[in-house]
Amino acid sequence: MISLLRKFFILLWRIWFYIVLLIPILILFPFLIISVAKDSWYVYFFRMAQFWARFILYGMGFWPQVKRLEKTELGKSYMYVANHTSMTDIMLMLHTARNPFVFVGKQELARFPLFGYFYKQTCILVDRGDPKSRRAVFESAQQRLSQGLSICIFPEGGVPDDLSIVLDTFKDGAFRLAIDHQIPIVPMVFYDNKKRFSYNFFSGSPGKMRVKVVNFIETKGKGPKDRRDLKEETFKVIHSELLKDQTV
């Protein structure tokens, strides 16, 4: 009986997630439409996206706690990366990052009503099965970086189906872009998102969401031959933090 009651409340809570996701979009809709009309207005869209993200996080009973070992400089471009375990990773990244950035994300998310429209207008979309799409990502990233923006990629490429995986293998894209554009990598560790709101539907709970922004990894002077080492270094930094947290 208790288990069934708990599942019922989790079901209501999960439905509430999609309601709080839509409420700020509907309220801000005219301003969002205007903000995506010109590339130069993207920064205004980004600040509204941060409001949207925080509305969802706090509306779901999540309390972000951010620890920064190093701080970004305003007006400088970065490559933001983090482990990927939950839909809330997008919101937590928007909450944590101080510099306006553009997501590089899967093309499939553009299918969602309303959210998908703004996702398509503002993110760099990639079809991982199409080599031409991957090349177009680099051109789009160059354009965004020239505007003074940063880039965000979840280097696992998606959420692992096996929830026991601590950190899945990293794809090359984020590190190739960071080297090509000589921008620092900003690794972030999301400790609690899988526990708080995983893709296992009848799971999760309100509570704290801890983030650690670890020391940046520099790419200046590095070339294509350094991509693998850069990827492995970033993986080890995030993976070791996640393992340490499991033993505490």
PDB file of C-alpha atoms in Angstrom:
ATOM      1  CA  MET A   1       0.000   0.000   0.000  1.00  0.00           C
ATOM      2  CA  ILE A   2       2.790   2.414   0.942  1.00  0.00           C
ATOM      3  CA  SER A   3       4.653   1.579  -2.254  1.00  0.00           C
ATOM      4  CA  LEU A   4       1.568   2.250  -4.378  1.00  0.00           C
ATOM      5  CA  LEU A   5       0.933   5.535  -2.567  1.00  0.00           C
ATOM      6  CA  ARG A   6       4.535   6.597  -3.116  1.00  0.00           C
ATOM      7  CA  LYS A   7       4.288   5.791  -6.826  1.00  0.00           C
ATOM      8  CA  PHE A   8       1.095   7.827  -7.051  1.00  0.00           C
ATOM      9  CA  PHE A   9       2.769  10.902  -5.536  1.00  0.00           C
ATOM     10  CA  ILE A  10       5.838  10.453  -7.768  1.00  0.00           C
ATOM     11  CA  LEU A  11       3.497  10.267 -10.773  1.00  0.00           C
ATOM     12  CA  LEU A  12       1.878  13.587  -9.776  1.00  0.00           C
ATOM     13  CA  TRP A  13       5.303  15.109  -9.139  1.00  0.00           C
ATOM     14  CA  ARG A  14       6.565  13.966 -12.547  1.00  0.00           C
ATOM     15  CA  ILE A  15       3.500  15.464 -14.250  1.00  0.00           C
ATOM     16  CA  TRP A  16       4.153  18.679 -12.307  1.00  0.00           C
ATOM     17  CA  PHE A  17       7.620  18.806 -13.915  1.00  0.00           C
ATOM     18  CA  TYR A  18       6.103  19.296 -17.380  1.00  0.00           C
ATOM     19  CA  ILE A  19       3.711  21.903 -16.029  1.00  0.00           C
ATOM     20  CA  VAL A  20       6.486  24.003 -14.454  1.00  0.00           C
ATOM     21  CA  LEU A  21       8.509  23.513 -17.649  1.00  0.00           C
ATOM     22  CA  LEU A  22       5.745  25.134 -19.707  1.00  0.00           C
ATOM     23  CA  ILE A  23       4.564  27.897 -17.341  1.00  0.00           C
ATOM     24  CA  PRO A  24       7.532  30.298 -17.825  1.00  0.00           C
ATOM     25  CA  ILE A  25       7.599  29.623 -21.582  1.00  0.00           C
ATOM     26  CA  LEU A  26       3.950  30.643 -21.838  1.00  0.00           C
ATOM     27  CA  ILE A  27       4.454  33.716 -19.626  1.00  0.00           C
ATOM     28  CA  LEU A  28       7.585  34.867 -21.461  1.00  0.00           C
ATOM     29  CA  PHE A  29       6.451  33.747 -24.915  1.00  0.00           C
ATOM     30  CA  PRO A  30       6.276  37.222 -26.616  1.00  0.00           C
ATOM     31  CA  PHE A  31       9.714  38.170 -25.238  1.00  0.00           C
ATOM     32  CA  LEU A  32      11.199  34.813 -26.222  1.00  0.00           C
ATOM     33  CA  ILE A  33       9.935  35.211 -29.783  1.00  0.00           C
ATOM     34  CA  ILE A  34      11.526  38.676 -30.018  1.00  0.00           C
ATOM     35  CA  SER A  35      14.819  37.497 -28.486  1.00  0.00           C
ATOM     36  CA  VAL A  36      15.359  34.799 -31.142  1.00  0.00           C
ATOM     37  CA  ALA A  37      14.670  37.188 -34.029  1.00  0.00           C
ATOM     38  CA  LYS A  38      18.334  38.297 -34.179  1.00  0.00           C
ATOM     39  CA  ASP A  39      21.549  36.503 -33.251  1.00  0.00           C
ATOM     40  CA  SER A  40      22.753  39.641 -31.460  1.00  0.00           C
ATOM     41  CA  TRP A  41      19.781  39.388 -29.072  1.00  0.00           C
ATOM     42  CA  TYR A  42      20.682  35.875 -27.944  1.00  0.00           C
ATOM     43  CA  VAL A  43      22.057  37.088 -24.616  1.00  0.00           C
ATOM     44  CA  TYR A  44      18.539  38.247 -23.660  1.00  0.00           C
ATOM     45  CA  PHE A  45      17.165  34.827 -24.569  1.00  0.00           C
ATOM     46  CA  PHE A  46      19.873  33.213 -22.449  1.00  0.00           C
ATOM     47  CA  ARG A  47      18.969  35.229 -19.352  1.00  0.00           C
ATOM     48  CA  MET A  48      15.311  34.242 -19.787  1.00  0.00           C
ATOM     49  CA  ALA A  49      16.427  30.624 -20.216  1.00  0.00           C
ATOM     50  CA  GLN A  50      18.232  30.899 -16.881  1.00  0.00           C
ATOM     51  CA  PHE A  51      15.019  32.158 -15.272  1.00  0.00           C
ATOM     52  CA  TRP A  52      13.163  29.227 -16.889  1.00  0.00           C
ATOM     53  CA  ALA A  53      15.737  26.756 -15.531  1.00  0.00           C
ATOM     54  CA  ARG A  54      15.606  28.137 -11.987  1.00  0.00           C
ATOM     55  CA  PHE A  55      11.809  28.235 -12.045  1.00  0.00           C
ATOM     56  CA  ILE A  56      11.810  24.501 -12.820  1.00  0.00           C
ATOM     57  CA  LEU A  57      14.522  23.580 -10.313  1.00  0.00           C
ATOM     58  CA  TYR A  58      12.985  25.419  -7.380  1.00  0.00           C
ATOM     59  CA  GLY A  59       9.447  24.580  -8.502  1.00  0.00           C
ATOM     60  CA  MET A  60      10.342  20.877  -8.280  1.00  0.00           C
ATOM     61  CA  GLY A  61      11.874  21.292  -4.830  1.00  0.00           C
ATOM     62  CA  PHE A  62      15.499  21.064  -5.994  1.00  0.00           C
ATOM     63  CA  TRP A  63      18.115  23.221  -4.241  1.00  0.00           C
ATOM     64  CA  PRO A  64      21.263  23.831  -6.303  1.00  0.00           C
ATOM     65  CA  GLN A  65      24.516  24.097  -4.353  1.00  0.00           C
ATOM     66  CA  VAL A  66      27.462  25.266  -6.470  1.00  0.00           C
ATOM     67  CA  LYS A  67      31.110  25.039  -5.469  1.00  0.00           C
ATOM     68  CA  ARG A  68      33.609  26.759  -7.790  1.00  0.00           C
ATOM     69  CA  LEU A  69      37.321  25.974  -7.748  1.00  0.00           C
ATOM     70  CA  GLU A  70      37.801  28.512 -10.546  1.00  0.00           C
ATOM     71  CA  LYS A  71      35.635  31.301 -11.945  1.00  0.00           C
ATOM     72  CA  THR A  72      34.976  32.245 -15.560  1.00  0.00           C
ATOM     73  CA  GLU A  73      35.747  35.721 -16.881  1.00  0.00           C
ATOM     74  CA  LEU A  74      32.991  37.811 -18.395  1.00  0.00           C
ATOM     75  CA  GLY A  75      33.351  38.270 -22.142  1.00  0.00           C
ATOM     76  CA  LYS A  76      35.499  35.145 -22.564  1.00  0.00           C
ATOM     77  CA  SER A  77      34.417  31.966 -24.371  1.00  0.00           C
ATOM     78  CA  TYR A  78      34.559  28.511 -22.801  1.00  0.00           C
ATOM     79  CA  MET A  79      33.623  24.899 -23.467  1.00  0.00           C
ATOM     80  CA  TYR A  80      31.277  23.729 -20.690  1.00  0.00           C
ATOM     81  CA  VAL A  81      31.094  19.962 -20.135  1.00  0.00           C
ATOM     82  CA  ALA A  82      29.423  17.810 -17.466  1.00  0.00           C
ATOM     83  CA  ASN A  83      28.212  14.280 -16.796  1.00  0.00           C
ATOM     84  CA  HIS A  84      24.757  13.555 -18.190  1.00  0.00           C
ATOM     85  CA  THR A  85      22.191  11.544 -16.215  1.00  0.00           C
ATOM     86  CA  SER A  86      18.920  13.483 -16.208  1.00  0.00           C
ATOM     87  CA  MET A  87      16.665  15.935 -18.050  1.00  0.00           C
ATOM     88  CA  THR A  88      17.462  18.359 -15.234  1.00  0.00           C
ATOM     89  CA  ASP A  89      21.109  18.534 -16.370  1.00  0.00           C
ATOM     90  CA  ILE A  90      20.056  21.209 -18.876  1.00  0.00           C
ATOM     91  CA  MET A  91      18.466  23.331 -16.142  1.00  0.00           C
ATOM     92  CA  LEU A  92      21.364  22.874 -13.735  1.00  0.00           C
ATOM     93  CA  MET A  93      23.885  23.857 -16.419  1.00  0.00           C
ATOM     94  CA  LEU A  94      21.893  27.022 -17.167  1.00  0.00           C
ATOM     95  CA  HIS A  95      21.753  27.803 -13.446  1.00  0.00           C
ATOM     96  CA  THR A  96      25.485  27.259 -12.900  1.00  0.00           C
ATOM     97  CA  ALA A  97      27.120  28.851 -15.949  1.00  0.00           C
ATOM     98  CA  ARG A  98      27.674  32.590 -15.701  1.00  0.00           C
ATOM     99  CA  ASN A  99      28.708  33.249 -19.288  1.00  0.00           C
ATOM    100  CA  PRO A 100      26.032  32.974 -22.012  1.00  0.00           C
ATOM    101  CA  PHE A 101      26.469  29.737 -23.929  1.00  0.00           C
ATOM    102  CA  VAL A 102      24.834  27.697 -26.673  1.00  0.00           C
ATOM    103  CA  PHE A 103      23.993  24.015 -26.275  1.00  0.00           C
ATOM    104  CA  VAL A 104      25.135  21.487 -28.846  1.00  0.00           C
ATOM    105  CA  GLY A 105      22.392  18.883 -28.640  1.00  0.00           C
ATOM    106  CA  LYS A 106      20.584  16.041 -30.327  1.00  0.00           C
ATOM    107  CA  GLN A 107      18.279  16.921 -33.192  1.00  0.00           C
ATOM    108  CA  GLU A 108      15.520  14.695 -31.762  1.00  0.00           C
ATOM    109  CA  LEU A 109      14.685  17.164 -28.961  1.00  0.00           C
ATOM    110  CA  ALA A 110      13.441  19.682 -31.534  1.00  0.00           C
ATOM    111  CA  ARG A 111      10.312  17.528 -31.922  1.00  0.00           C
ATOM    112  CA  PHE A 112       8.897  18.558 -28.517  1.00  0.00           C
ATOM    113  CA  PRO A 113       6.017  21.058 -28.848  1.00  0.00           C
ATOM    114  CA  LEU A 114       6.838  24.694 -28.025  1.00  0.00           C
ATOM    115  CA  PHE A 115      10.091  23.852 -26.215  1.00  0.00           C
ATOM    116  CA  GLY A 116      11.322  22.286 -29.454  1.00  0.00           C
ATOM    117  CA  TYR A 117      10.790  25.503 -31.394  1.00  0.00           C
ATOM    118  CA  PHE A 118      13.086  27.532 -29.156  1.00  0.00           C
ATOM    119  CA  TYR A 119      15.512  24.631 -28.904  1.00  0.00           C
ATOM    120  CA  LYS A 120      15.796  24.545 -32.686  1.00  0.00           C
ATOM    121  CA  GLN A 121      16.159  28.324 -32.966  1.00  0.00           C
ATOM    122  CA  THR A 122      18.882  28.713 -30.342  1.00  0.00           C
ATOM    123  CA  CYS A 123      20.873  25.464 -30.101  1.00  0.00           C
ATOM    124  CA  ILE A 124      23.363  23.870 -32.450  1.00  0.00           C
ATOM    125  CA  LEU A 125      21.675  20.647 -33.535  1.00  0.00           C
ATOM    126  CA  VAL A 126      23.579  17.541 -34.522  1.00  0.00           C
ATOM    127  CA  ASP A 127      22.463  14.335 -36.200  1.00  0.00           C
ATOM    128  CA  ARG A 128      25.142  11.937 -34.990  1.00  0.00           C
ATOM    129  CA  GLY A 129      24.508   9.560 -37.874  1.00  0.00           C
ATOM    130  CA  ASP A 130      25.162  12.197 -40.534  1.00  0.00           C
ATOM    131  CA  PRO A 131      28.783  13.270 -41.194  1.00  0.00           C
ATOM    132  CA  LYS A 132      27.554  16.440 -42.943  1.00  0.00           C
ATOM    133  CA  SER A 133      25.634  17.409 -39.792  1.00  0.00           C
ATOM    134  CA  ARG A 134      28.758  16.987 -37.676  1.00  0.00           C
ATOM    135  CA  ARG A 135      30.718  19.272 -40.009  1.00  0.00           C
ATOM    136  CA  ALA A 136      27.944  21.882 -39.846  1.00  0.00           C
ATOM    137  CA  VAL A 137      28.273  21.911 -36.045  1.00  0.00           C
ATOM    138  CA  PHE A 138      31.793  23.268 -36.314  1.00  0.00           C
ATOM    139  CA  GLU A 139      30.701  26.057 -38.636  1.00  0.00           C
ATOM    140  CA  SER A 140      27.826  27.008 -36.318  1.00  0.00           C
ATOM    141  CA  ALA A 141      30.120  26.893 -33.286  1.00  0.00           C
ATOM    142  CA  GLN A 142      32.594  29.198 -35.029  1.00  0.00           C
ATOM    143  CA  GLN A 143      29.814  31.706 -35.658  1.00  0.00           C
ATOM    144  CA  ARG A 144      28.635  31.596 -32.030  1.00  0.00           C
ATOM    145  CA  LEU A 145      32.145  31.881 -30.624  1.00  0.00           C
ATOM    146  CA  SER A 146      32.818  34.894 -32.861  1.00  0.00           C
ATOM    147  CA  GLN A 147      29.840  36.540 -31.109  1.00  0.00           C
ATOM    148  CA  GLY A 148      31.583  36.063 -27.757  1.00  0.00           C
ATOM    149  CA  LEU A 149      29.404  33.150 -26.636  1.00  0.00           C
ATOM    150  CA  SER A 150      30.485  29.870 -25.050  1.00  0.00           C
ATOM    151  CA  ILE A 151      29.531  26.314 -26.000  1.00  0.00           C
ATOM    152  CA  CYS A 152      28.074  23.502 -23.874  1.00  0.00           C
ATOM    153  CA  ILE A 153      28.262  19.816 -24.751  1.00  0.00           C
ATOM    154  CA  PHE A 154      27.487  16.753 -22.641  1.00  0.00           C
ATOM    155  CA  PRO A 155      30.378  14.620 -23.943  1.00  0.00           C
ATOM    156  CA  GLU A 156      28.764  11.252 -23.178  1.00  0.00           C
ATOM    157  CA  GLY A 157      26.459  12.018 -26.098  1.00  0.00           C
ATOM    158  CA  GLY A 158      23.352  10.957 -24.196  1.00  0.00           C
ATOM    159  CA  VAL A 159      22.141   9.414 -20.961  1.00  0.00           C
ATOM    160  CA  PRO A 160      23.309   5.779 -20.524  1.00  0.00           C
ATOM    161  CA  ASP A 161      20.483   3.215 -20.558  1.00  0.00           C
ATOM    162  CA  ASP A 162      22.233   1.363 -17.727  1.00  0.00           C
ATOM    163  CA  LEU A 163      21.712   3.558 -14.639  1.00  0.00           C
ATOM    164  CA  SER A 164      24.543   1.755 -12.823  1.00  0.00           C
ATOM    165  CA  ILE A 165      27.108   3.383 -15.141  1.00  0.00           C
ATOM    166  CA  VAL A 166      28.891   6.143 -13.226  1.00  0.00           C
ATOM    167  CA  LEU A 167      30.210   7.911 -16.325  1.00  0.00           C
ATOM    168  CA  ASP A 168      29.900   6.719 -19.914  1.00  0.00           C
ATOM    169  CA  THR A 169      32.591   6.960 -22.593  1.00  0.00           C
ATOM    170  CA  PHE A 170      33.195  10.476 -23.918  1.00  0.00           C
ATOM    171  CA  LYS A 171      32.733  11.380 -27.578  1.00  0.00           C
ATOM    172  CA  ASP A 172      35.332  13.549 -29.362  1.00  0.00           C
ATOM    173  CA  GLY A 173      33.177  16.537 -30.372  1.00  0.00           C
ATOM    174  CA  ALA A 174      33.640  18.830 -27.364  1.00  0.00           C
ATOM    175  CA  PHE A 175      37.399  18.364 -27.341  1.00  0.00           C
ATOM    176  CA  ARG A 176      37.809  18.810 -31.072  1.00  0.00           C
ATOM    177  CA  LEU A 177      35.875  22.081 -30.873  1.00  0.00           C
ATOM    178  CA  ALA A 178      37.806  23.279 -27.821  1.00  0.00           C
ATOM    179  CA  ILE A 179      41.131  22.643 -29.540  1.00  0.00           C
ATOM    180  CA  ASP A 180      40.055  24.092 -32.880  1.00  0.00           C
ATOM    181  CA  HIS A 181      38.911  27.308 -31.195  1.00  0.00           C
ATOM    182  CA  GLN A 182      41.567  27.299 -28.438  1.00  0.00           C
ATOM    183  CA  ILE A 183      39.030  27.814 -25.641  1.00  0.00           C
ATOM    184  CA  PRO A 184      39.377  26.457 -22.075  1.00  0.00           C
ATOM    185  CA  ILE A 185      37.328  23.454 -21.002  1.00  0.00           C
ATOM    186  CA  VAL A 186      35.197  23.981 -17.884  1.00  0.00           C
ATOM    187  CA  PRO A 187      34.413  20.552 -16.366  1.00  0.00           C
ATOM    188  CA  MET A 188      31.405  20.385 -14.052  1.00  0.00           C
ATOM    189  CA  VAL A 189      30.356  17.508 -11.830  1.00  0.00           C
ATOM    190  CA  PHE A 190      26.625  16.953 -11.231  1.00  0.00           C
ATOM    191  CA  TYR A 191      26.495  14.686  -8.185  1.00  0.00           C
ATOM    192  CA  ASP A 192      22.796  14.282  -7.447  1.00  0.00           C
ATOM    193  CA  ASN A 193      20.767  14.607 -10.665  1.00  0.00           C
ATOM    194  CA  LYS A 194      20.489  10.860 -11.265  1.00  0.00           C
ATOM    195  CA  LYS A 195      19.157  10.364  -7.730  1.00  0.00           C
ATOM    196  CA  ARG A 196      16.850  13.377  -7.909  1.00  0.00           C
ATOM    197  CA  PHE A 197      15.301  12.921 -11.384  1.00  0.00           C
ATOM    198  CA  SER A 198      16.545   9.982 -13.423  1.00  0.00           C
ATOM    199  CA  TYR A 199      14.913   8.475 -16.508  1.00  0.00           C
ATOM    200  CA  ASN A 200      13.519   5.720 -14.284  1.00  0.00           C
ATOM    201  CA  PHE A 201      10.009   7.186 -14.122  1.00  0.00           C
ATOM    202  CA  PHE A 202       8.913   6.047 -10.648  1.00  0.00           C
ATOM    203  CA  SER A 203      11.990   7.388  -8.881  1.00  0.00           C
ATOM    204  CA  GLY A 204      13.404  10.648  -7.609  1.00  0.00           C
ATOM    205  CA  SER A 205      12.713  13.154  -4.879  1.00  0.00           C
ATOM    206  CA  PRO A 206      13.128  16.845  -4.046  1.00  0.00           C
ATOM    207  CA  GLY A 207      16.417  17.791  -2.400  1.00  0.00           C
ATOM    208  CA  LYS A 208      19.796  19.367  -2.992  1.00  0.00           C
ATOM    209  CA  MET A 209      21.585  19.269  -6.335  1.00  0.00           C
ATOM    210  CA  ARG A 210      25.311  19.683  -5.833  1.00  0.00           C
ATOM    211  CA  VAL A 211      27.570  21.023  -8.568  1.00  0.00           C
ATOM    212  CA  LYS A 212      31.338  21.302  -8.511  1.00  0.00           C
ATOM    213  CA  VAL A 213      33.057  23.470 -11.094  1.00  0.00           C
ATOM    214  CA  VAL A 214      36.571  22.032 -11.077  1.00  0.00           C
ATOM    215  CA  ASN A 215      39.761  23.649 -12.353  1.00  0.00           C
ATOM    216  CA  PHE A 216      39.649  24.549 -16.030  1.00  0.00           C
ATOM    217  CA  ILE A 217      41.658  22.601 -18.590  1.00  0.00           C
ATOM    218  CA  GLU A 218      43.600  24.815 -20.978  1.00  0.00           C
ATOM    219  CA  THR A 219      43.771  24.101 -24.719  1.00  0.00           C
ATOM    220  CA  LYS A 220      46.104  26.876 -25.897  1.00  0.00           C
ATOM    221  CA  GLY A 221      48.916  25.480 -28.007  1.00  0.00           C
ATOM    222  CA  LYS A 222      47.235  22.079 -28.321  1.00  0.00           C
ATOM    223  CA  GLY A 223      46.493  20.466 -31.670  1.00  0.00           C
ATOM    224  CA  PRO A 224      44.515  17.518 -33.095  1.00  0.00           C
ATOM    225  CA  LYS A 225      47.089  15.040 -31.771  1.00  0.00           C
ATOM    226  CA  ASP A 226      46.258  16.157 -28.212  1.00  0.00           C
ATOM    227  CA  ARG A 227      42.523  15.476 -28.520  1.00  0.00           C
ATOM    228  CA  ARG A 228      42.602  11.998 -26.999  1.00  0.00           C
ATOM    229  CA  ASP A 229      44.742  13.087 -24.019  1.00  0.00           C
ATOM    230  CA  LEU A 230      42.449  16.072 -23.439  1.00  0.00           C
ATOM    231  CA  LYS A 231      39.380  13.843 -23.538  1.00  0.00           C
ATOM    232  CA  GLU A 232      40.926  11.335 -21.121  1.00  0.00           C
ATOM    233  CA  GLU A 233      42.046  14.071 -18.726  1.00  0.00           C
ATOM    234  CA  THR A 234      38.558  15.576 -18.603  1.00  0.00           C
ATOM    235  CA  PHE A 235      36.967  12.147 -18.158  1.00  0.00           C
ATOM    236  CA  LYS A 236      39.301  11.295 -15.250  1.00  0.00           C
ATOM    237  CA  VAL A 237      38.589  14.589 -13.486  1.00  0.00           C
ATOM    238  CA  ILE A 238      34.802  14.122 -13.561  1.00  0.00           C
ATOM    239  CA  HIS A 239      34.902  10.355 -12.983  1.00  0.00           C
ATOM    240  CA  SER A 240      37.177  10.605  -9.932  1.00  0.00           C
ATOM    241  CA  GLU A 241      34.889  13.209  -8.357  1.00  0.00           C
ATOM    242  CA  LEU A 242      31.849  10.983  -8.861  1.00  0.00           C
ATOM    243  CA  LEU A 243      33.652   7.949  -7.413  1.00  0.00           C
ATOM    244  CA  LYS A 244      34.843   9.917  -4.379  1.00  0.00           C
ATOM    245  CA  ASP A 245      31.291  11.014  -3.690  1.00  0.00           C
ATOM    246  CA  GLN A 246      30.063   7.407  -3.761  1.00  0.00           C
ATOM    247  CA  THR A 247      32.547   6.416  -1.039  1.00  0.00           C
ATOM    248  CA  VAL A 248      31.650   9.278   1.321  1.00  0.00           C
TER     249      VAL A 248
END
